[in-house]
Amino acid sequence: MQYFTERKRQREKNALEDLKARYHTFRIYLENNGHALELIVSIDGQLIRGEERHIRSSIEELLVVTGELVDGLNLLSADSHTGLYAIHGRMAADVTKMVECLADSPAGQTYCVHLDDLDPDAFPQAGAKAANLARLRNMALPVPNGFVCTTEACKRFLNVGKLAGSIRQLLHDVEHNDKDISLAAAEIREMILHAPLPEELNRAMEESYQRLTRTQNLAGGQTGPPAVSVRSSGVSEDGTDHSFAGQFTSLLNVIGCEALVAAYREVIASGFSARAISYRLNVGLSPVDFDLAVLCQVMVHPHCAGVMLTLDPSQPESGRMLISAVPGLGTMAVDGSAPVDLYHPKRTWQTGDAASSPKTTLTNSAGRVAMDKELAAQLMDGAQIANKTVREVATAGGGIRREEVPAEEASLPLLPAETLAELVLFGETIESLTGVPQDVEWAYCKDSGNTGKNGEVMILQARPLHLSASKGRRLRLPAVTAPLVSGTCASSGKTVGRVRRVHSAAELLHFGFARAGASQAGPSVLVLPQSIVEAARFVGNCVGVIIEVGNPTDHLSCIAREYGIPMLTGADSALSILQEAQWIMLDADQGVVVEAPESVQTAAAMAHRQRQQQEKQTPPDRTQHKPAEQNTISPQRQKLREMVVPLNLTDAYGPTFSLQECKSIHDIVRYTHEMAVLAMFNVGDLIMEEAGGLLRPLEIGVPFDFLVIDVGGGIRQDTSKSLRRRLAVHKPLGKDDILSIPLQAFCEGLLTPGLSWHSGPDLDALSDIFSRTLLDARTARPAGSYNYALAARDYLNLNARVEFHFAMLDAICGRDSHANYIRFRFKGGGAGFQRGRRRAIFLRHVLEKNAFYTTVADDLITASLVGASKEVVYERLIMLGRLMGFSRFLDGVMTDSSTPLKLAEAFLAGRYDSRNVLEAEDDS
């Protein structure tokens, strides 16, 4: 007997040591998982910014960490995933080889990027003007299509031969007063205009122009190369501090690749004009930064064009805008060389005078603005109509010319009231997104042309409007409205859209079907309880994402950045505060969500409808469809990025979630995490028989007892003599003996005052309960089997089988929100399948209201919460303790389909006795 007793004790000891080893391996795994995600985010930014000097060390560290993740998973799962070693080894070898080949060479640079592919935050490569327009175009505002020749292209061009060195020497002489600035500028201009373009730059410009040609031909039905405008887009240009207004050359109506190259040289040369050099020196900027990008956009052939100042600089407190208009091209409005029409419309949301604001409505399928005569008169109030004499128009073969305005048109207003209202809406939309008054260049195409429909307003440029206050400070606009929710930026950008709330897998799937149907209601901002990776396949259909619980390094954040979708995480209570279909403005850069003003709603809805109509007329070019950031970096860096950053394993429950589908390092991180958590979720059953003698019963005065295994700091240890300790092994634990934080929270919920633990079953349910009682003894874990919990200081794994249902709970509640999570499963019941399914519906409603993401399959409900703070996880575990008590026997009273919702609302309202709820219902 002594031999067998000692042998049993040794087995228990070995089982406990194995369990503790697995738990500590799991905790090390979670630390490495969080570090790997942080490294992926860092590498993504380094690749986009071209920081080759940091990429190598970051990649090496990531490969080491992911190798440890593979080791950790196999330790947790008894070598069930050894095939992952070979996959990781091959990926690591390919990534290492690509890093070795990566170099800051001409072949590794990106010279041209289309606006639809441009990351709005890529202003160091594209300049402020192009980045601003890309952001507006991405929001479906009417911005002409085009591409930008990056600052890398400028540097490559000027580094041909001795050109850069000669320019630097001349500018050095200017700075030291050894050279006249005008003479130096003239010499630099001649050198640039006669310098050959590098072959790779010439090829990039030609390919981009050809792509633009294909796109325009599909959109407009025309043939031949499109006319484009070629303008500067400097890194320091059009910013809050330096505008460079009028310093650089703009060339209009450029047709053909040869003319495009010549225009490119002209714009680069204008960056070294005497005016531009003087401006840089006077504002303290280096004249040799070579940070000039060049923007090429499809030419607009307007009826009229002009400038809109969203706040009248002469009367900033008047609540009015100032809009100028000239016939033909807008060049004469910009340089002030011709008479202009001036309009002073009221701002629709700043005046506070709802009765006098020019309210607008969308009244037809074309999305045009319509209004009555009284409102039109209000818009035109104070307009100053000039006698127009000349205008500039595009010529057929390229270039522009001046012509006289016909006498019958000279004194007519250029803008109808409806178009003026559209301009006001667009101006307020842009202003609201940027937070400062705007200087906007626009064009109005009265007749159909290269840009598409009749009566179309186009936005050609938007930059901050510089206003001087009485004390010399720049005026800023008051906030449109107080923030509804706030959070942390996970993917930068600003957007306007309508709230679409998703709590569960079923709602997420419904959202996907609705987006596939091309809803006309407006662009969608997806609001989720947490960072749900399964939402990745729908991110591209949204204009923004808001997450209640999450962090900027999680999987979905990486995907949002990949697609250039603004995303906010940690937006507490977003699902309860934001209402379905509510119009909001998401400013991820500032970490806030505000209600969209009516004018912004109207403009965004109009632009969304116009974009949908354009997509119907123009079949999408599938070969060109890529996430936003993928075309902003060099081909070499992009190839490396595809090996590391993208996440392909987005559906953990789908058939493609397997080793064979791991295509990137990010996929390996995702796969190992799901498998590691699953391994710990089920680890308890594997050691129960071996470690039974180490279990301590927990009795806290409620009809729900379970046995506890301490895997490290989970329960208070007996410090008495060894004999007493042996005698006290099976002594029940009380509430004060619990040290595990998640177990404390769960027990706090179980002990909630007023919590009912039983509800008398309906008579119709008794036969099912009796049948289940006879059959249940044949199952692997029949009713009455012991419940057990693995507990550590901040970890809990609970398996419970009570009254014909089972529940599993796995949670970490610690200081690191990246590692915190709750996973909960509940299935079955003794009162029959239909009633068990109703109880699952009750549980789903309660869990979704508590920010859990749920999946329901018949009577099985699975719920998860990831990435939450310690405080949030603790509160949710208290709720789950209450839920376990409240839902006991609850299937027995699920008499009809209305009962689940009634009981869920009562529970959420703090009424924890189901009998009182049902009795009150019967009395009524």
CSV table of C-alpha atoms in Angstrom, one decimal, residues 508 532-538 555-556 559 646-654 656-657 661 667 670 674 853:
chain,number,residue,atom,x,y,z
A,508,LEU,CA,-21.0,40.6,-39.4
A,532,ILE,CA,-12.5,40.9,-34.5
A,533,VAL,CA,-10.1,39.4,-37.1
A,534,GLU,CA,-13.0,37.9,-39.0
A,535,ALA,CA,-14.1,41.4,-39.9
A,536,ALA,CA,-10.9,41.7,-42.0
A,537,ARG,CA,-12.6,40.6,-45.2
A,538,PHE,CA,-15.1,43.5,-44.9
A,555,HIS,CA,-4.4,42.0,-36.2
A,556,LEU,CA,-7.4,44.1,-37.4
A,559,ILE,CA,-5.3,45.2,-41.8
A,646,PRO,CA,-0.5,40.8,-44.6
A,647,LEU,CA,-2.9,38.6,-42.6
A,648,ASN,CA,-4.6,35.9,-44.7
A,649,LEU,CA,-5.8,33.7,-41.9
A,650,THR,CA,-8.9,35.8,-40.9
A,651,ASP,CA,-11.5,33.1,-40.2
A,652,ALA,CA,-10.4,30.9,-37.3
A,653,TYR,CA,-13.5,28.6,-37.8
A,654,GLY,CA,-13.2,28.3,-41.5
A,656,THR,CA,-8.8,27.6,-44.8
A,657,PHE,CA,-7.4,28.1,-41.2
A,661,GLU,CA,-2.5,28.6,-45.7
A,667,ASP,CA,-0.1,34.4,-40.5
A,670,ARG,CA,-2.1,34.4,-35.9
A,674,GLU,CA,-5.4,30.5,-31.9
A,853,TYR,CA,-18.4,39.0,-29.8
